[in-house]
Amino acid sequence: MVKRIVNVLVLIPVAIVLIVLSVANRQPVTLALNPFRPEDSVLSTTAPFFVYLFLATIFGLVLGALITWFTQGKYRKRARIEAGEAVKWHTEAEKHRTRAEAIASQAVVPVSGK
């Protein structure tokens, strides 16, 4: 529930800002990727400015997600190892419990009554 509230508090203002900037920046802009000859049309593209805003936002989101995923790799690895150990110990405990029940059922001590 808290995560949902935080998402709403963060994503709605970002969406509003992007929509306002998109409406205000509809004029075409040329993005030149050749710093030595900016007029070169091979390495340039023309699109409305809001397209570049959306692309930069998407790129930032993807880059942030990738960085987060890679930095949390050590924790995921540790969780996998510990989950494997937990399964191993659970299996071991079940084996011992079954063995103890078998021994207990075989070793029924007769009750001597007076």
Short mmCIF file of C-alpha atoms in Angstrom, two decimals:
data_model
loop_
_atom_site.label_atom_id
_atom_site.label_comp_id
_atom_site.label_asym_id
_atom_site.label_seq_id
_atom_site.Cartn_x
_atom_site.Cartn_y
_atom_site.Cartn_z
CA MET A 1 0.00 0.00 0.00
CA VAL A 2 2.83 2.40 0.85
CA LYS A 3 4.58 1.57 -2.42
CA ARG A 4 1.41 2.36 -4.32
CA ILE A 5 1.03 5.72 -2.57
CA VAL A 6 4.67 6.63 -3.25
CA ASN A 7 4.25 5.66 -6.91
CA VAL A 8 1.19 7.87 -7.18
CA LEU A 9 2.93 10.78 -5.42
CA VAL A 10 5.95 10.52 -7.74
CA LEU A 11 4.54 9.38 -11.07
CA ILE A 12 1.55 11.71 -11.31
CA PRO A 13 3.63 14.92 -10.98
CA VAL A 14 6.20 13.57 -13.44
CA ALA A 15 3.44 12.71 -15.91
CA ILE A 16 1.86 16.16 -15.50
CA VAL A 17 5.20 17.89 -16.11
CA LEU A 18 5.88 15.76 -19.20
CA ILE A 19 2.43 16.44 -20.63
CA VAL A 20 2.77 20.20 -20.06
CA LEU A 21 6.23 20.22 -21.65
CA SER A 22 4.95 18.15 -24.57
CA VAL A 23 2.14 20.57 -25.31
CA ALA A 24 4.45 23.58 -24.99
CA ASN A 25 7.29 22.14 -27.13
CA ARG A 26 5.69 20.87 -30.32
CA GLN A 27 8.02 22.69 -32.74
CA PRO A 28 10.49 20.52 -34.69
CA VAL A 29 14.08 20.40 -33.45
CA THR A 30 17.07 18.91 -35.25
CA LEU A 31 19.30 16.62 -33.23
CA ALA A 32 22.76 16.54 -34.85
CA LEU A 33 25.03 13.69 -33.79
CA ASN A 34 28.04 14.90 -35.79
CA PRO A 35 29.76 17.64 -33.75
CA PHE A 36 32.14 18.55 -36.60
CA ARG A 37 29.47 19.01 -39.31
CA PRO A 38 26.12 19.71 -37.63
CA GLU A 39 24.50 20.33 -41.03
CA ASP A 40 25.25 16.71 -42.08
CA SER A 41 21.84 15.10 -42.60
CA VAL A 42 23.14 11.52 -42.28
CA LEU A 43 23.76 11.81 -38.53
CA SER A 44 20.88 14.13 -37.69
CA THR A 45 17.18 13.73 -37.13
CA THR A 46 14.35 16.19 -36.88
CA ALA A 47 11.42 15.59 -34.55
CA PRO A 48 9.23 17.58 -32.18
CA PHE A 49 11.07 18.45 -28.98
CA PHE A 50 8.68 16.46 -26.78
CA VAL A 51 9.81 13.26 -28.54
CA TYR A 52 13.33 13.89 -27.26
CA LEU A 53 11.93 14.56 -23.78
CA PHE A 54 10.07 11.24 -23.79
CA LEU A 55 13.09 9.37 -25.14
CA ALA A 56 15.33 10.88 -22.47
CA THR A 57 12.81 9.92 -19.76
CA ILE A 58 12.50 6.35 -21.06
CA PHE A 59 16.28 6.07 -21.36
CA GLY A 60 16.70 7.29 -17.78
CA LEU A 61 14.13 4.82 -16.46
CA VAL A 62 15.72 1.88 -18.27
CA LEU A 63 19.23 2.89 -17.21
CA GLY A 64 18.13 3.29 -13.58
CA ALA A 65 16.41 -0.10 -13.62
CA LEU A 66 19.50 -1.79 -15.07
CA ILE A 67 21.83 -0.18 -12.54
CA THR A 68 19.52 -1.20 -9.68
CA TRP A 69 19.27 -4.75 -11.02
CA PHE A 70 23.06 -5.12 -11.31
CA THR A 71 23.79 -3.64 -7.88
CA GLN A 72 21.30 -6.00 -6.24
CA GLY A 73 22.88 -9.06 -7.87
CA LYS A 74 24.89 -9.99 -4.78
CA TYR A 75 21.71 -10.03 -2.69
CA ARG A 76 19.88 -12.21 -5.21
CA LYS A 77 22.83 -14.62 -5.27
CA ARG A 78 22.88 -14.82 -1.47
CA ALA A 79 19.11 -15.42 -1.42
CA ARG A 80 19.50 -18.28 -3.93
CA ILE A 81 22.26 -19.88 -1.85
CA GLU A 82 20.32 -19.56 1.39
CA ALA A 83 17.14 -20.91 -0.23
CA GLY A 84 19.11 -23.95 -1.41
CA GLU A 85 20.50 -24.47 2.08
CA ALA A 86 17.01 -24.12 3.59
CA VAL A 87 15.67 -26.79 1.24
CA LYS A 88 18.62 -29.04 2.10
CA TRP A 89 18.07 -28.67 5.85
CA HIS A 90 14.32 -29.09 5.50
CA THR A 91 14.86 -32.35 3.60
CA GLU A 92 17.35 -33.48 6.23
CA ALA A 93 14.89 -32.71 9.04
CA GLU A 94 12.10 -34.60 7.25
CA LYS A 95 14.40 -37.60 6.80
CA HIS A 96 15.29 -37.62 10.51
CA ARG A 97 11.65 -37.13 11.54
CA THR A 98 10.58 -40.09 9.39
CA ARG A 99 13.40 -42.20 10.78
CA ALA A 100 12.52 -41.26 14.39
CA GLU A 101 8.86 -42.12 13.81
CA ALA A 102 9.86 -45.50 12.36
CA ILE A 103 12.09 -46.24 15.33
CA ALA A 104 9.41 -45.12 17.76
CA SER A 105 6.79 -47.35 16.16
CA GLN A 106 9.14 -50.37 16.28
CA ALA A 107 10.27 -49.83 19.84
CA VAL A 108 6.91 -50.09 21.52
CA VAL A 109 7.60 -50.86 25.15
CA PRO A 110 4.98 -53.15 26.67
CA VAL A 111 3.27 -51.60 29.62
CA SER A 112 3.50 -53.86 32.64
CA GLY A 113 0.35 -53.71 34.65
CA LYS A 114 0.05 -54.80 38.27
#
